[in-house]
């Protein structure tokens, strides 16, 4: 079940190949160390002086030589087998390695012509690394060939699988650090092998890089017995092939072992794929190969620094030699270290990699730095979208008939799936909630991806080649989808609203990626990351307090305005319009919040399109201000707040027919911000035209109320905007009790209006009392019957 | 390595024991089904009518019978071995099970005397479940014996380990659902066995409850070959013991298998502990036993509903029969189901559990619902705290000498650790960053917990009984700490600021737990959850954009004000004072943000104590308004913003000596809120006394600037508060370049002041230009030299 490649193992490389691949590795290591340390003297053509060394040393050496060795050997495989391969660097803090390799293969200079393949280019390459005005120290969007930011750890393998789905010709080599392997998201993502179809998808080759240490500690996986590690990886469904560096000085042995292991792995991958693709009938989950690569941290770096072990120790995690400006011994040690790679044998007079070595890299788009899959926007093909208007809920009147918004959306998504089946570029992901979130219609045209065991009694929709992906790991869902989008495809993530916080940090990283790539000319825009948050805070009456949190919106709006969008469609038709818009958009994160429960339909499709196009607007059919200045603005954002606002408006209009009420509904939350803050922001004149300069505004909002203040605090009428929303009150109860607990209910909104409109203070006293009584009555009915009063449940516009 | 207990396996139970334990299980199942369905007729003493059934059916049946079976068998073990045990229900949506069992054992009625052990009590118990005004449908803080909210999935096992640390006599039985097992946090937390000392800590018995389905899908772990699952669990370091229900009708076999498996496990646990505790010399990581429990989902429930398989299917996840008010066949099926448990044999005339069955439960605090570890506040012992003033940085003048704030804190924490060693009730957790975050002094008195393999070259501070816990999984760190706190101990979590977002959702759940338990009279307050966020946004110049995110504060302040606190101490002495306060506090989440880099010390210890006590205040030594109304308020919160504010103030005072400037520093961010919003909030008079009613305020803030607006928008002078903070601009660069990129630098603050103070508009024009030039000069110096200008790096108050 496991193969250990040691010095007695196969020796696929002959002497010349060995010498060449070792020289290539030395070159990559040299260029890596140069980036970390050197301002000048890039080819070490004069004695190293302190002035050649950067004043601040920022970078990570420890993982770098291992990443370099793997890259060199993958190049060999690509050339030998004409592989279409990309490289995901889990230990992405090893930024120097990926920069070095893409420089050596030539892609770096193609993307950045200012950094040529000569001494001047090498000088610039070294200087810019981790230097103000230069490039980040980690593998970053700026790095050619990368789809994976070397920031937060844990997502390498789910990104790799995401890239491989629907790319049958692609191999994704995914290096996983042993530190990263301790994270939860990574630990879960090993099980992605139960979701990869060998016939229809590409392959992922995980390479677990065990170098023993994190920042200051040993790593768990490097410090369990080998049989235990093999059992773990076997348990995850893989066939581990171990490459172990037993003698750090014996590079030949290491190269032979790695070459043999990769030969074994790629032969196996080819055999698995051949079998799956020829035998189109039966699909069995294969046991995919993977590599366990045990090598010293900081390999080939200083053995000892100041008498302390450094190679093979956590001490080489970042910069092993740091006293270069004060300590001549360190400077001498650095010179010796750089010289140990023998740069004069590797680069020619002009400073270019010598031709024999340059020839080891693949050419053109086969170079991992130039592979178009790693610049997914290049391959992006717009979705074919059926006309969303065809799925409209037919409404005769405003607010009388009900629909389940997400179920209506499900019909549209089903046909999106169908229309793009031939292009194999659209997937739905979610933690086991597609049906529960009422998007089940999609399963009429595709299955749920499943390569684990099936049982006769299972629903027929489990299928190896399904495009609905469900695993109870929001992290894995998000990672898959990101990998899929980053390689030029489209997708949709549906999730319970409260639990999308599980991926807050992943969202951060993706939003930062989008933001950064916007400013990199050679990066092409990718499809937007679309979230549908449903089973939302107001309809978690059954699951209770732990399932109630509308704060993902707050989290999202902290990121740069040019990459984030938030939509709160109030009914089924507006949801259709918003979803269509999001699926067409590029390079955003779109957050859509919409309920799945039966809810009143407010707008005809024609009205919905007009309303969503504006993103915010007056609902004239619900208002009676008739173009004049109103006495009161009733504003709302979100489906449940819209219902309560309209019910409150109906009560107010019935009681005070002469009161001029304007109802404003917000679909696109970013319209509330000043135009200087967000491209969707209304200018002040437009905002004032809706919200007036001085009239009371009662604003019923889906989420935490302070967000509305944050978005509007610079507006003329801000002092008169009174917001109701979720104020962290909830339990297991009924839907109306939930809104009452948070003072967002129709009765309280009427009270708020009476309290805010001066002319109602006296006239409204009686109604105010009735509203208080109505709240009490609703509450006691609920406590007695365990349900909401029928007149509340069944209310329709204008009054039931 | 694995044992399958089937019908041919040992039969530890005799006929009478079998009958009794099966009856107990039937009673628990009956009481569970009753909770989900019944409003009345709790003992089925009249024919079941629709009126006896709740109008809205909210609950989860699928996992419940399995949870009940495990509980009954754990009771047997507790009695037989006098175990001190608690029960963590990972599938916490099976709330009915834990309520049923604590009711049957008598603890429920002790905590809730209104719900007696008779027919009336049973009626109330049934009615209140998932009913408005009643109890949540999930295992919740209201459930006796619970330390684990049945909300979000993934944290059961890390909570269980957290409870076991430093509790040598405790056994934590931890049921893990096969859905939950797919989550990242759970997948990572299996490795907690490398951090549990068999000599000093208690034991955790993981019970993987494989019932095959999530909401609508099969589960991964139930659908991999058995050898693969065994390999996985062996790889995680456990000895799996399998209990498999092969025939759902053969309850005897199931009871025998579970009894034998638990006998095996508890004997093994006792042997492991004996060995470790007798042989005090050598500590080897044991292979702890665990149970794999394969049983049908919704076991003993309806076999089929409407012709579709229900027992053993995902269809029994929630409420298997739902048409009770419209469909007489469903009602009849429910009656039959309830009757199948033969309640008349289980409960006496009054409705009490018959004595033979009641005798099966342990008594007193041995009952899992009454175990004081599960109401940790009962066991909480205040920390012994050395006088934090003894660790003060001695300052001769304000803002002249430097200190590394977290390193100073490290000295204090070391002595906190030492002072409480005898009580074994304090731990530090963090993802491999204790040393990197400069808290390393703690390692002088305790080790880093480590039971995986050690190597000769390792640092000597790895130790099985260390109390510094580092794993590269923020989820596991947080879960351990929560479990530790919930069982009545203290702790401290240090983390990179950006990556604390990884646990956003866990924080949510814990904050909700604290909020809810405040209102449960029998729950005692626990120690606060203390976060130290360091390596913060302004000093991630080396790791770059992906490591820059100060938004955890924004996330935290969305939760209820009575449980959250946020502190931004500006230097070492204020950090000491804040940390002391947090370690004494109870039942909060305290977020402390402080840097680890050398930074100026502003306050003497005496001043620091006074300042932290107020939480906000005027720094008179930096101001020249001398009690009069200032022309300008320079406000700041956070260490780097404080530095830039004081540097800007120095420039302004030098240039315009007659300009009256007031410097206000904020340590306790919640002071900014109105007193109606947060208990720490200043009243308006106090706020106006600091920030004036109408003078310009330039506010330099650590995080996203809009939070300051959100906290202050109701204040008199809000329109004049101009905030600078992190606006999502960053890369790998120098510290000063980072503040310049976000316009938070001293030069820009001076420009802001000139632009906001009317009298400076003209007079300041020249200085304004000089500031723009200074920015350009700083920028080009940095681009050229790769470092900040020495005069910026070395600036001290008032001017260098």
mmCIF file with all atom_site columns, C-alpha atoms in Angstrom, chain B residues 539-600:
data_model
loop_
_atom_site.group_PDB
_atom_site.id
_atom_site.type_symbol
_atom_site.label_atom_id
_atom_site.label_alt_id
_atom_site.label_comp_id
_atom_site.label_asym_id
_atom_site.label_entity_id
_atom_site.label_seq_id
_atom_site.pdbx_PDB_ins_code
_atom_site.Cartn_x
_atom_site.Cartn_y
_atom_site.Cartn_z
_atom_site.occupancy
_atom_site.B_iso_or_equiv
_atom_site.pdbx_formal_charge
_atom_site.auth_seq_id
_atom_site.auth_comp_id
_atom_site.auth_asym_id
_atom_site.auth_atom_id
_atom_site.pdbx_PDB_model_num
ATOM 1  C CA . UNK B 1 539 ? 2.899   45.371 11.379 1.00 0.00 ? 539 UNK B CA 1
ATOM 2  C CA . UNK B 1 540 ? 2.169   42.875 8.672  1.00 0.00 ? 540 UNK B CA 1
ATOM 3  C CA . UNK B 1 541 ? 4.470   44.803 6.402  1.00 0.00 ? 541 UNK B CA 1
ATOM 4  C CA . UNK B 1 542 ? 6.506   41.609 5.927  1.00 0.00 ? 542 UNK B CA 1
ATOM 5  C CA . UNK B 1 543 ? 3.696   39.161 5.228  1.00 0.00 ? 543 UNK B CA 1
ATOM 6  C CA . UNK B 1 544 ? 1.726   41.535 3.064  1.00 0.00 ? 544 UNK B CA 1
ATOM 7  C CA . UNK B 1 545 ? -1.871  42.169 2.087  1.00 0.00 ? 545 UNK B CA 1
ATOM 8  C CA . UNK B 1 546 ? -3.186  38.670 2.805  1.00 0.00 ? 546 UNK B CA 1
ATOM 9  C CA . UNK B 1 547 ? -2.217  39.064 6.473  1.00 0.00 ? 547 UNK B CA 1
ATOM 10 C CA . UNK B 1 548 ? -3.907  42.451 6.966  1.00 0.00 ? 548 UNK B CA 1
ATOM 11 C CA . UNK B 1 549 ? -7.394  42.520 8.379  1.00 0.00 ? 549 UNK B CA 1
ATOM 12 C CA . UNK B 1 550 ? -8.476  44.363 11.522 1.00 0.00 ? 550 UNK B CA 1
ATOM 13 C CA . UNK B 1 551 ? -12.144 43.408 11.103 1.00 0.00 ? 551 UNK B CA 1
ATOM 14 C CA . UNK B 1 552 ? -12.523 40.944 13.970 1.00 0.00 ? 552 UNK B CA 1
ATOM 15 C CA . UNK B 1 553 ? -13.412 43.894 16.179 1.00 0.00 ? 553 UNK B CA 1
ATOM 16 C CA . UNK B 1 554 ? -16.300 44.780 13.848 1.00 0.00 ? 554 UNK B CA 1
ATOM 17 C CA . UNK B 1 555 ? -17.460 41.188 13.985 1.00 0.00 ? 555 UNK B CA 1
ATOM 18 C CA . UNK B 1 556 ? -17.327 41.077 17.769 1.00 0.00 ? 556 UNK B CA 1
ATOM 19 C CA . UNK B 1 557 ? -19.264 44.280 18.372 1.00 0.00 ? 557 UNK B CA 1
ATOM 20 C CA . UNK B 1 558 ? -22.261 42.808 16.547 1.00 0.00 ? 558 UNK B CA 1
ATOM 21 C CA . UNK B 1 559 ? -22.863 40.560 19.528 1.00 0.00 ? 559 UNK B CA 1
ATOM 22 C CA . UNK B 1 560 ? -24.685 41.551 22.690 1.00 0.00 ? 560 UNK B CA 1
ATOM 23 C CA . UNK B 1 561 ? -22.983 44.399 24.482 1.00 0.00 ? 561 UNK B CA 1
ATOM 24 C CA . UNK B 1 562 ? -23.196 42.713 27.865 1.00 0.00 ? 562 UNK B CA 1
ATOM 25 C CA . UNK B 1 563 ? -20.795 39.953 26.864 1.00 0.00 ? 563 UNK B CA 1
ATOM 26 C CA . UNK B 1 564 ? -18.188 41.694 24.696 1.00 0.00 ? 564 UNK B CA 1
ATOM 27 C CA . UNK B 1 565 ? -15.291 44.017 25.463 1.00 0.00 ? 565 UNK B CA 1
ATOM 28 C CA . UNK B 1 566 ? -12.627 45.452 23.143 1.00 0.00 ? 566 UNK B CA 1
ATOM 29 C CA . UNK B 1 567 ? -9.339  46.981 24.328 1.00 0.00 ? 567 UNK B CA 1
ATOM 30 C CA . UNK B 1 568 ? -6.634  48.769 22.368 1.00 0.00 ? 568 UNK B CA 1
ATOM 31 C CA . UNK B 1 569 ? -3.844  49.477 24.859 1.00 0.00 ? 569 UNK B CA 1
ATOM 32 C CA . UNK B 1 570 ? -1.369  51.911 23.288 1.00 0.00 ? 570 UNK B CA 1
ATOM 33 C CA . UNK B 1 571 ? 1.784   50.637 25.028 1.00 0.00 ? 571 UNK B CA 1
ATOM 34 C CA . UNK B 1 572 ? 3.294   48.025 27.340 1.00 0.00 ? 572 UNK B CA 1
ATOM 35 C CA . UNK B 1 573 ? 2.073   49.393 30.669 1.00 0.00 ? 573 UNK B CA 1
ATOM 36 C CA . UNK B 1 574 ? -1.491  49.828 29.483 1.00 0.00 ? 574 UNK B CA 1
ATOM 37 C CA . UNK B 1 575 ? -1.370  46.300 28.051 1.00 0.00 ? 575 UNK B CA 1
ATOM 38 C CA . UNK B 1 576 ? -0.384  44.961 31.462 1.00 0.00 ? 576 UNK B CA 1
ATOM 39 C CA . UNK B 1 577 ? -3.240  46.772 33.122 1.00 0.00 ? 577 UNK B CA 1
ATOM 40 C CA . UNK B 1 578 ? -5.764  45.617 30.535 1.00 0.00 ? 578 UNK B CA 1
ATOM 41 C CA . UNK B 1 579 ? -4.568  42.006 30.679 1.00 0.00 ? 579 UNK B CA 1
ATOM 42 C CA . UNK B 1 580 ? -4.850  41.949 34.457 1.00 0.00 ? 580 UNK B CA 1
ATOM 43 C CA . UNK B 1 581 ? -8.389  43.266 34.194 1.00 0.00 ? 581 UNK B CA 1
ATOM 44 C CA . UNK B 1 582 ? -9.370  40.695 31.588 1.00 0.00 ? 582 UNK B CA 1
ATOM 45 C CA . UNK B 1 583 ? -7.949  37.786 33.577 1.00 0.00 ? 583 UNK B CA 1
ATOM 46 C CA . UNK B 1 584 ? -10.066 38.832 36.545 1.00 0.00 ? 584 UNK B CA 1
ATOM 47 C CA . UNK B 1 585 ? -13.245 39.299 34.568 1.00 0.00 ? 585 UNK B CA 1
ATOM 48 C CA . UNK B 1 586 ? -16.013 36.753 34.098 1.00 0.00 ? 586 UNK B CA 1
ATOM 49 C CA . UNK B 1 587 ? -18.381 35.763 31.366 1.00 0.00 ? 587 UNK B CA 1
ATOM 50 C CA . UNK B 1 588 ? -17.093 38.136 28.706 1.00 0.00 ? 588 UNK B CA 1
ATOM 51 C CA . UNK B 1 589 ? -15.254 37.838 25.472 1.00 0.00 ? 589 UNK B CA 1
ATOM 52 C CA . UNK B 1 590 ? -12.323 40.237 25.811 1.00 0.00 ? 590 UNK B CA 1
ATOM 53 C CA . UNK B 1 591 ? -10.509 41.254 22.653 1.00 0.00 ? 591 UNK B CA 1
ATOM 54 C CA . UNK B 1 592 ? -7.136  42.907 23.239 1.00 0.00 ? 592 UNK B CA 1
ATOM 55 C CA . UNK B 1 593 ? -5.207  44.260 20.263 1.00 0.00 ? 593 UNK B CA 1
ATOM 56 C CA . UNK B 1 594 ? -1.557  45.039 20.902 1.00 0.00 ? 594 UNK B CA 1
ATOM 57 C CA . UNK B 1 595 ? 1.655   45.053 18.918 1.00 0.00 ? 595 UNK B CA 1
ATOM 58 C CA . UNK B 1 596 ? 4.736   42.958 19.477 1.00 0.00 ? 596 UNK B CA 1
ATOM 59 C CA . UNK B 1 597 ? 7.278   45.257 17.845 1.00 0.00 ? 597 UNK B CA 1
ATOM 60 C CA . UNK B 1 598 ? 9.382   47.768 19.767 1.00 0.00 ? 598 UNK B CA 1
ATOM 61 C CA . UNK B 1 599 ? 7.202   50.816 20.286 1.00 0.00 ? 599 UNK B CA 1
ATOM 62 C CA . UNK B 1 600 ? 7.322   53.931 22.393 1.00 0.00 ? 600 UNK B CA 1
#
